[in-house]
Coordinates of C-alpha atoms in Angstrom, one line a residue:
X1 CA 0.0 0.0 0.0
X2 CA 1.4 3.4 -0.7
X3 CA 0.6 6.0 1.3
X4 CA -0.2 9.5 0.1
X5 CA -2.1 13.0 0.7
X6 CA -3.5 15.3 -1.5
X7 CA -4.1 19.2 -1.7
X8 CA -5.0 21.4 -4.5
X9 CA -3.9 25.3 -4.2
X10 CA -6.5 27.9 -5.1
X11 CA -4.6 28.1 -8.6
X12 CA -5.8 25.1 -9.6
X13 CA -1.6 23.2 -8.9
X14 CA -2.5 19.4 -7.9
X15 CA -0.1 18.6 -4.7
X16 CA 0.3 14.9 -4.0
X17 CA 2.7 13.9 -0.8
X18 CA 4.0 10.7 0.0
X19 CA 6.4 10.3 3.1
X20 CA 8.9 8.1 3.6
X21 CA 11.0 7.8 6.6
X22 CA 13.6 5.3 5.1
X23 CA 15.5 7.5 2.8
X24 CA 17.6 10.5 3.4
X25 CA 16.3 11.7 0.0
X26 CA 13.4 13.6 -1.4
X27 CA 11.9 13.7 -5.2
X28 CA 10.1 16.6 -6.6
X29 CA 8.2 15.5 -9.8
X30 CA 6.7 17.7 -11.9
X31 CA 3.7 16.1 -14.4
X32 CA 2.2 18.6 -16.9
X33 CA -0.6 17.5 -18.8
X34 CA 0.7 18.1 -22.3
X35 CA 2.3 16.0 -24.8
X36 CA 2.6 15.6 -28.2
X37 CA -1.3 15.2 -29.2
X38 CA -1.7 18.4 -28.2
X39 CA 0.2 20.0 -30.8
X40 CA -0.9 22.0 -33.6
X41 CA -0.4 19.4 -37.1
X42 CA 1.6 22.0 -38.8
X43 CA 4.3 22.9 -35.8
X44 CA 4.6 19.6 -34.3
X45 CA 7.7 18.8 -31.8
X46 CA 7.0 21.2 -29.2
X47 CA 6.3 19.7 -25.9
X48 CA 9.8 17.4 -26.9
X49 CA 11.3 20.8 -27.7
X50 CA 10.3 21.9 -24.3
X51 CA 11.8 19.3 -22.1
X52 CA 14.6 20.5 -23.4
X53 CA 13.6 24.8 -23.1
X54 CA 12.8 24.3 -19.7
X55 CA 16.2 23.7 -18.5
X56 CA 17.4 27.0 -20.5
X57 CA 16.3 29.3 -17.3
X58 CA 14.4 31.1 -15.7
X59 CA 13.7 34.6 -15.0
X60 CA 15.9 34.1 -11.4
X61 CA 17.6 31.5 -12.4
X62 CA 19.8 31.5 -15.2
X63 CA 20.9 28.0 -15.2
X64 CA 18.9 24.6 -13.3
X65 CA 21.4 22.2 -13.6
X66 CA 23.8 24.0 -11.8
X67 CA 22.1 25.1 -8.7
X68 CA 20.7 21.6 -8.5
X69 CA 24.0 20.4 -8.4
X70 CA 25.3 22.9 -5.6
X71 CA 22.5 21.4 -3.7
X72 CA 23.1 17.6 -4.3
X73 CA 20.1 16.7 -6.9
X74 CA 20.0 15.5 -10.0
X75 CA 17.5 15.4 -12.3
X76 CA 15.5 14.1 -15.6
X77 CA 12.5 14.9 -18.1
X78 CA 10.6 13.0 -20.7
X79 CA 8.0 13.3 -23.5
X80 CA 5.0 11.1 -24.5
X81 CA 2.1 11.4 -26.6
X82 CA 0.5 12.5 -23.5
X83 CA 2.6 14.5 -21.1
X84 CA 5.8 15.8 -19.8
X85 CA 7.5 14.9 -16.8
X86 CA 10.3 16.5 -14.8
X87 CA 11.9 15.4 -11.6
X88 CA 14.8 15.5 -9.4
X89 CA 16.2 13.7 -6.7
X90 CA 18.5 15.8 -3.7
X91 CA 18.6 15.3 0.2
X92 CA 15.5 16.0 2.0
X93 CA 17.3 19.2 4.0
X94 CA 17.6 20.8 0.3
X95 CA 14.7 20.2 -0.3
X96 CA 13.8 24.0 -0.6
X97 CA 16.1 24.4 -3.7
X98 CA 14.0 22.1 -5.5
X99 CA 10.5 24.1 -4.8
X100 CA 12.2 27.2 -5.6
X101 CA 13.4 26.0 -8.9
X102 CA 10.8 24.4 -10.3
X103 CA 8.1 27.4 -9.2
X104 CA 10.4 29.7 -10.9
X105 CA 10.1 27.8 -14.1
X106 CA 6.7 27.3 -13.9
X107 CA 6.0 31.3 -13.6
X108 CA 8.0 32.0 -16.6
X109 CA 10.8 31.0 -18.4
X110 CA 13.6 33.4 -19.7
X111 CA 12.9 33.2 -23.2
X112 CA 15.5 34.0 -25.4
X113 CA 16.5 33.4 -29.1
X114 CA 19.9 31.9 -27.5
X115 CA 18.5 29.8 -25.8
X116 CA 16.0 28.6 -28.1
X117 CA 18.7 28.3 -30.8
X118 CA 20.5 26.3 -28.0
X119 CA 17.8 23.8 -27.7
X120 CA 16.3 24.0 -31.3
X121 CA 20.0 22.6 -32.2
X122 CA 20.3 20.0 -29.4
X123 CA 16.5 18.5 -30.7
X124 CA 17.2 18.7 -34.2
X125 CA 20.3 16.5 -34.3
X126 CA 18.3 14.4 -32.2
X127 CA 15.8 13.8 -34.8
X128 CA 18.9 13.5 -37.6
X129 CA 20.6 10.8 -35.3
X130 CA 17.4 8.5 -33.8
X131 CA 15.0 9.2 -36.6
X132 CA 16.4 9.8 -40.2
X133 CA 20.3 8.5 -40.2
X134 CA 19.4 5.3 -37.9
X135 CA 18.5 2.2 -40.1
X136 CA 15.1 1.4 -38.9
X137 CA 14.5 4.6 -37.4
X138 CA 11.6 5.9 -39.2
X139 CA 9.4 2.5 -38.9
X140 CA 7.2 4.3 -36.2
X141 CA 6.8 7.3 -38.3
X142 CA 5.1 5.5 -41.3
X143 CA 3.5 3.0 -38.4
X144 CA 1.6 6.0 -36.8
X145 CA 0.7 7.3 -40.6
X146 CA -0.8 4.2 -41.2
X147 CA -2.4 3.3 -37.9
X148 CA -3.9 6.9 -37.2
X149 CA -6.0 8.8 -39.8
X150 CA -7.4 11.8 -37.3
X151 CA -5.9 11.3 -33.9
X152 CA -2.9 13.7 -33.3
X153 CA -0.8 10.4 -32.4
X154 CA -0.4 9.8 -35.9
X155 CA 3.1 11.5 -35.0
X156 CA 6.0 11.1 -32.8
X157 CA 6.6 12.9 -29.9
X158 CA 10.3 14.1 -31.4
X159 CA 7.6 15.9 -34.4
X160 CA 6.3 14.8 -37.9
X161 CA 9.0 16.8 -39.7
X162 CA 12.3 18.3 -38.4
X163 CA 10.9 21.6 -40.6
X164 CA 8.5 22.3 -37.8
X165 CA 11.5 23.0 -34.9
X166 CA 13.7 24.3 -37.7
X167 CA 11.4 27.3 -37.9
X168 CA 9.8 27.6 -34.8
X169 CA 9.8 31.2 -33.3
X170 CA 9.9 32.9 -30.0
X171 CA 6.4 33.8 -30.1
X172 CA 5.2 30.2 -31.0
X173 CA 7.2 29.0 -28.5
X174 CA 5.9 31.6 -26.3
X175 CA 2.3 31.0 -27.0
X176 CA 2.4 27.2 -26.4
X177 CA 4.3 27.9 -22.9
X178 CA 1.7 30.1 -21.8
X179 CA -1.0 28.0 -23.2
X180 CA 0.5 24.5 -21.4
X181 CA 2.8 24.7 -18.6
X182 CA 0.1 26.5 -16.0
X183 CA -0.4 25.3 -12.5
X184 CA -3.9 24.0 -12.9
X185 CA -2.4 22.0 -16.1
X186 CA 0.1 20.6 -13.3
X187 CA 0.6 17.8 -11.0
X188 CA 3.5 18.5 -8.1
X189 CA 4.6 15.4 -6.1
X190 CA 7.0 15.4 -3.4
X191 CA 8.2 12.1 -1.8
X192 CA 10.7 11.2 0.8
X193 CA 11.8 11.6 4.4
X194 CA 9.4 15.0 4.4
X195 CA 6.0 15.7 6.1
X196 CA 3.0 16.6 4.4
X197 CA 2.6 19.9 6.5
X198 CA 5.8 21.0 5.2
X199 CA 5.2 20.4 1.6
X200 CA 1.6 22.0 2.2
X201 CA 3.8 25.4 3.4
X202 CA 6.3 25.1 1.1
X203 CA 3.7 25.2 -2.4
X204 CA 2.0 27.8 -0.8
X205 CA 5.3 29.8 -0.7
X206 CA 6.7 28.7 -3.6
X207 CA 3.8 28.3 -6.2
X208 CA 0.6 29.4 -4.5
X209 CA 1.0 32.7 -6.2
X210 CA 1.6 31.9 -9.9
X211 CA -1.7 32.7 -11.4
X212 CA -3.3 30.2 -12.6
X213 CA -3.6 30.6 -16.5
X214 CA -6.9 29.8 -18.7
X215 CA -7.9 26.4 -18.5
X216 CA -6.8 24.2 -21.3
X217 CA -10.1 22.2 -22.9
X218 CA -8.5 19.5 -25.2
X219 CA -10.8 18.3 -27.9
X220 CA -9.0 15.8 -29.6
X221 CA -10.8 14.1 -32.4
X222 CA -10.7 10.0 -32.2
X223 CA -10.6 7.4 -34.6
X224 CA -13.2 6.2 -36.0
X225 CA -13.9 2.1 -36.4
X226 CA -11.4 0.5 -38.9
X227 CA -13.1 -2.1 -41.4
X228 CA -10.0 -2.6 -43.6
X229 CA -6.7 -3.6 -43.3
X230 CA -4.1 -1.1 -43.9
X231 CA -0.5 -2.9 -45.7
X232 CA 3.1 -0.9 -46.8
X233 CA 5.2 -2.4 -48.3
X234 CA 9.2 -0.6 -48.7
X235 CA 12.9 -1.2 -48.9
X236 CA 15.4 0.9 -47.1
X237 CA 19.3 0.6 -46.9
X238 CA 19.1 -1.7 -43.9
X239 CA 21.4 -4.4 -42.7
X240 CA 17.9 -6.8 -42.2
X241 CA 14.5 -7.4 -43.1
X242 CA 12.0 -6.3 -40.4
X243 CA 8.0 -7.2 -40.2
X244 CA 5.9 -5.2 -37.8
X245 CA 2.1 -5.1 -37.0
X246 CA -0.3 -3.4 -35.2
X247 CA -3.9 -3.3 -34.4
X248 CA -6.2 -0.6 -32.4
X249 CA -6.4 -1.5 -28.6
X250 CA -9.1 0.0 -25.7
X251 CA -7.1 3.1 -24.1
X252 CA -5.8 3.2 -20.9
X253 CA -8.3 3.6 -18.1
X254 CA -11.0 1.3 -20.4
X255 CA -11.3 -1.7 -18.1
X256 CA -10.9 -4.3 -21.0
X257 CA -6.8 -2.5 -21.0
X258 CA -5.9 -5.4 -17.8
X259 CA -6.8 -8.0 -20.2
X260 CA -4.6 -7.0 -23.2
X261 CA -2.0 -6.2 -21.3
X262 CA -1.9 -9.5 -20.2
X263 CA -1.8 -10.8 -23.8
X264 CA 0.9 -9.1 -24.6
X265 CA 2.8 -10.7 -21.6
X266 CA 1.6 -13.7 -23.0
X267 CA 2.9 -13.7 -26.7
X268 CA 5.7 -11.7 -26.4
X269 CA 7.2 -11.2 -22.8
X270 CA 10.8 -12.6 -22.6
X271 CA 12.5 -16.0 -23.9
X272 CA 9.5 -18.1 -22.9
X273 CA 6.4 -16.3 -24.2
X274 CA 4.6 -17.8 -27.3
X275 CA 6.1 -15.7 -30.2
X276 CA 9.7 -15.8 -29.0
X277 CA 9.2 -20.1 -28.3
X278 CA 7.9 -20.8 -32.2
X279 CA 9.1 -18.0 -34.5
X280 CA 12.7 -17.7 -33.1
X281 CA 13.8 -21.2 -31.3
X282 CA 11.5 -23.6 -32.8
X283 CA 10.9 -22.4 -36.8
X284 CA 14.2 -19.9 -36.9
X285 CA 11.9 -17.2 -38.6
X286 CA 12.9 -14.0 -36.8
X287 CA 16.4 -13.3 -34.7
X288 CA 14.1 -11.4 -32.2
X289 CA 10.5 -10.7 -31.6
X290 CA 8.4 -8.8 -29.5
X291 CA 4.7 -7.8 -28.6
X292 CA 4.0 -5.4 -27.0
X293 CA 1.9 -2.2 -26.2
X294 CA 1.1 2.0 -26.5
X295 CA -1.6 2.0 -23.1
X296 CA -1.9 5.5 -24.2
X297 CA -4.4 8.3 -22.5
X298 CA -6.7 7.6 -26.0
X299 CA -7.0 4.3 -27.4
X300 CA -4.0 3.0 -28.6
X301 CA -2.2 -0.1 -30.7
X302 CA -0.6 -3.5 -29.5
X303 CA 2.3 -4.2 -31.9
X304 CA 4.2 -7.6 -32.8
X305 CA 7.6 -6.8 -33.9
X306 CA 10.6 -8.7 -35.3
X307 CA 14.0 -8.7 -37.0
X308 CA 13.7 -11.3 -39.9
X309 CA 16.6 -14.4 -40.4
X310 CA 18.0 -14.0 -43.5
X311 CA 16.6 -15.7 -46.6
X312 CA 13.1 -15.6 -44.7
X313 CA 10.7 -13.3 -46.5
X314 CA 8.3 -10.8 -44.8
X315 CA 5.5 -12.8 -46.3
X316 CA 6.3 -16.0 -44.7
X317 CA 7.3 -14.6 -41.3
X318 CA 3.6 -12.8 -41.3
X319 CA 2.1 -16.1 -42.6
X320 CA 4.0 -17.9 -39.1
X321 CA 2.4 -15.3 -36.8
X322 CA -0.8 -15.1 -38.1
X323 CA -1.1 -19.2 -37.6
X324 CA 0.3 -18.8 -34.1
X325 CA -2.1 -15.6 -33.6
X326 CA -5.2 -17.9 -35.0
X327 CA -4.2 -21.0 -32.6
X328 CA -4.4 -18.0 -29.9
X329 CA -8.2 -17.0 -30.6
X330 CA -8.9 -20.6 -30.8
X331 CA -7.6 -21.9 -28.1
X332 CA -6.9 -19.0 -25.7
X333 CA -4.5 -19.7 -22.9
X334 CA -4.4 -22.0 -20.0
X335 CA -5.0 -21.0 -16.2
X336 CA -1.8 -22.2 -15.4
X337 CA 0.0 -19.7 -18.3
X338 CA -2.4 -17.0 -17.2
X339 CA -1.3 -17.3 -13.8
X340 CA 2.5 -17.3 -14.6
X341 CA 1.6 -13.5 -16.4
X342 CA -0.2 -12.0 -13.4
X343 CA 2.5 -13.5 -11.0
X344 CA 5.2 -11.8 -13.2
X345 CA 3.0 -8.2 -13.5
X346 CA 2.9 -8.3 -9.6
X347 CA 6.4 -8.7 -9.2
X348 CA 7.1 -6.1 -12.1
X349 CA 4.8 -3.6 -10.2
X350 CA 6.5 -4.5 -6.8
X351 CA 9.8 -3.8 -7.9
X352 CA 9.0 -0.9 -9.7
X353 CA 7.6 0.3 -6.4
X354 CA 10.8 0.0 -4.5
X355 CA 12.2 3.2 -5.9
X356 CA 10.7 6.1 -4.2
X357 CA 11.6 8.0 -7.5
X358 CA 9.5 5.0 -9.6
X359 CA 6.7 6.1 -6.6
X360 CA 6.4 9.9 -7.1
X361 CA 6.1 9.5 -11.0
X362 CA 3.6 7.1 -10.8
X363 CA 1.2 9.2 -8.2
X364 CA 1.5 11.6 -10.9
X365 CA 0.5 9.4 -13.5
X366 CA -2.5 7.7 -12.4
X367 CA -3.7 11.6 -10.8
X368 CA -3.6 12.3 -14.4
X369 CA -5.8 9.8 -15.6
X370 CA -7.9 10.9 -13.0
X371 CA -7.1 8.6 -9.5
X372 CA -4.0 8.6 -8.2
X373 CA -4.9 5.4 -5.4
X374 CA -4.9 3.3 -8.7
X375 CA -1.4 2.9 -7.6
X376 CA -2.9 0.6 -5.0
X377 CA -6.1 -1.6 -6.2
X378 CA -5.0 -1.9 -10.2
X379 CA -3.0 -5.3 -9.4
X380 CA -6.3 -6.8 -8.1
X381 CA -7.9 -5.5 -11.6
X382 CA -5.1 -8.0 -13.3
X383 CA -6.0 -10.7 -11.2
X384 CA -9.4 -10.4 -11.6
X385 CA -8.7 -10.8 -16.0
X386 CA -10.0 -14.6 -16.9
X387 CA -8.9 -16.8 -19.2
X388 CA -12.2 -16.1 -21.4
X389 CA -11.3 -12.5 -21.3
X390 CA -8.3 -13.2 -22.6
X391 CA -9.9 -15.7 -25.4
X392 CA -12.5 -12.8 -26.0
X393 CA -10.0 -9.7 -26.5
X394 CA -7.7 -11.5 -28.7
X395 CA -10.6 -12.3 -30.7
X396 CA -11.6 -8.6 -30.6
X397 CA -8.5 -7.5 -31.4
X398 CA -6.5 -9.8 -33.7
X399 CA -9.4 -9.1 -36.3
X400 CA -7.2 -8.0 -39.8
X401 CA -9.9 -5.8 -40.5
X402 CA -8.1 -3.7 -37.3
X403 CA -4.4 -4.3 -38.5
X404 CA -1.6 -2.3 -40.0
X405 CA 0.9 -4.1 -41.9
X406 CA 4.7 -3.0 -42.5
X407 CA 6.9 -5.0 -44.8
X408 CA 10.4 -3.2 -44.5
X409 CA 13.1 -4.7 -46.3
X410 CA 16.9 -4.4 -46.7
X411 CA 18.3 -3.3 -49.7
X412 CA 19.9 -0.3 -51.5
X413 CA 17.7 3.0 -51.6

């Protein structure tokens, strides 16, 4: 059971506390709710862009990193389709340092064109290295084409095209700040060896007087119903043929999620799952698979994905996993394989728990999907999935009406 209390300051900023004695450290996370599907189509890249801005500096503080580090902390940030997390790490008696950095932030940045050439270089030769120079690396760009004809996740959090962070201004950039990283768009966490009356004093001090900002109403269109299968076919200079496929999945707080998450576990979790046992030890077809899922805010895909053994084509590797996938909806999966998943999610969940870091970004994640004590009953949700659930889902799901199909083969461009 994790422990936690909750507060929200008259500006709206969501304050989540969670004490723990056993550690000299503390963790401030900071969760906005903004990620890439909020983005304006034509300047795509931004909430990635500002993972990075926000550590450019602030109106008092001229560089983060470095009074951090006077203080002990370190820290991190991320992107995702759906939001944008920051957090540090520092002893509990500095904790101050952390309030008063990330407040400052919070009320305004110090934008500047330095510093947004600064960062507008860094994520650019990011998206030249991982996404267009990389063999492989623009898979999940033509995946997400395919896949998504109206949701915003029909692109990557790192941006559709490098064009769109190549010209951003200071005034877009502006706008979206202003528009996104608000208090009552924000979920602070603090856990650690700290009380919850300190952390109460301490936001008041620190953020309770940062206005607010207007609300942000996302209205995000959603897919509709797919009753054909979409297929691409390409060759790119890479050392291997790859196969990967994907269908539509329930989103993440829709309670038929437990049950494909499970399936996933089941095909494509580790050396013993299903996919890994037939395609790669027992017919040699792939040199590595995997299945696995997007559990995204809005409905999302489940993917199966695989290197290819030379001399096997794409065609016959998808032929193997669809007879595998078929055996699946016929036969399903037996209590004592069902069991052996939900026994490996709880100790996944456990051990992810032991890191009070692990702890404070999860609080934040399950407030923003609207409960943050999820943290504490969703394992009984997973154990609660039966084995005709499982035979039902897969049945829903592996339907090729609802698939996307990449070939992509090695060869010269």
């Amino acid at each position: 059971m994790i422990h936690f209390s909750r507060f929200v300051l008259s500006n709206g900023l969501r304050v989540l506390v969670h004490e723990d004695a056993s550690t000299p450290m503390a963790v401030v996370n900071v969760l906005y709710d903004v990620g890439a599907r909020d983005e304006d189509p034509s300047r795509t890249g931004f909430a990635h862009l500002f993972e990075h801005l926000m550590f450019g500096g602030s109106i008092n503080i001229p560089e983060y990193d470095d009074e951090l580090q006077k203080a002990g902390g370190e820290n991190n940030a991320y992107t995702t389709n759906d939001l944008t997390n920051y957090y540090c790490q520092l002893p509990t008696a500095n904790i101050e340092t952390a309030f008063w950095l990330e407040s400052d932030r919070m009320l305004s940045l110090a934008f500047s064109k330095k510093s947004l050439e600064v960062q507008r270089k860094v994520v650019c030769e990011e998206f030249k290295e991982h996404y267009i120079n990389k063999p492989y690396g623009d898979v999940w760009f033509k995946m997400r084409e395919m896949a998504y004809e109206r949701h915003p996740y029909r692109w990557m959090t790192i941006g559709k095209e490098l064009s769109h962070i190549e010209n951003a201004s200071l005034n877009d950039v502006k706008s979206f700040f202003f528009k996104h990283y608000t208090p009552n768009n924000a979920i602070l966490v603090v856990a650690g060896n700290i009380v919850a009356e300190q952390v109460y004093e301490l936001s008041e001090k620190w953020f309770g007087s940062i206005p607010a900002g207007i609300k942000y109403e996302r209205n995000i269109v959603q897919e509709v119903s797919q009753d054909a299968p979409v297929r691409m076919d390409i060759t790119a200079d890479v050392p291997v043929d790859a196969f990967l496929k994907t269908w539509h999945m329930p989103s993440r707080m829709d309670p038929r999620y437990y049950a494909v998450d499970l399936i996933t576990d089941i095909l494509g979790s580790g050396a013993s799952s299903r996919l890994y046992q037939a395609m790669v030890k027992e017919q040699q077809l792939f040199t590595n698979i995997d299945c696995y899922h997007y559990g995204s805010t809005d409905a999302g895909l489940i993917c199966i994905d695989g290197k290819l053994v030379k001399g096997v084509s794409p065609e016959a590797a998808e032929a193997a996993v669809n007879q595998l996938l078929d055996l699946f909806k016929a036969e399903g999966v037996s209590v004592s394989e069902l069991e052996k998943v939900k026994n490996k999610t709880e100790s996944t969940m456990a051990f992810e728990d032991m890191s009070v870091m692990n702890r404070a970004a999860s609080l934040a994640y399950y407030e923003l999907l609207g409960d943050a004590n999820l943290m504490n009953t969703e394992l009984s949700k997973y154990h609660e999935v039966s084995a005709d659930e499982i035979l039902r889902e897969s049945r829903i799901i592996f339907n090729e009406n609802n698939s996307h199909t990449l070939y992509y083969r090695a060869g010269k461009k």
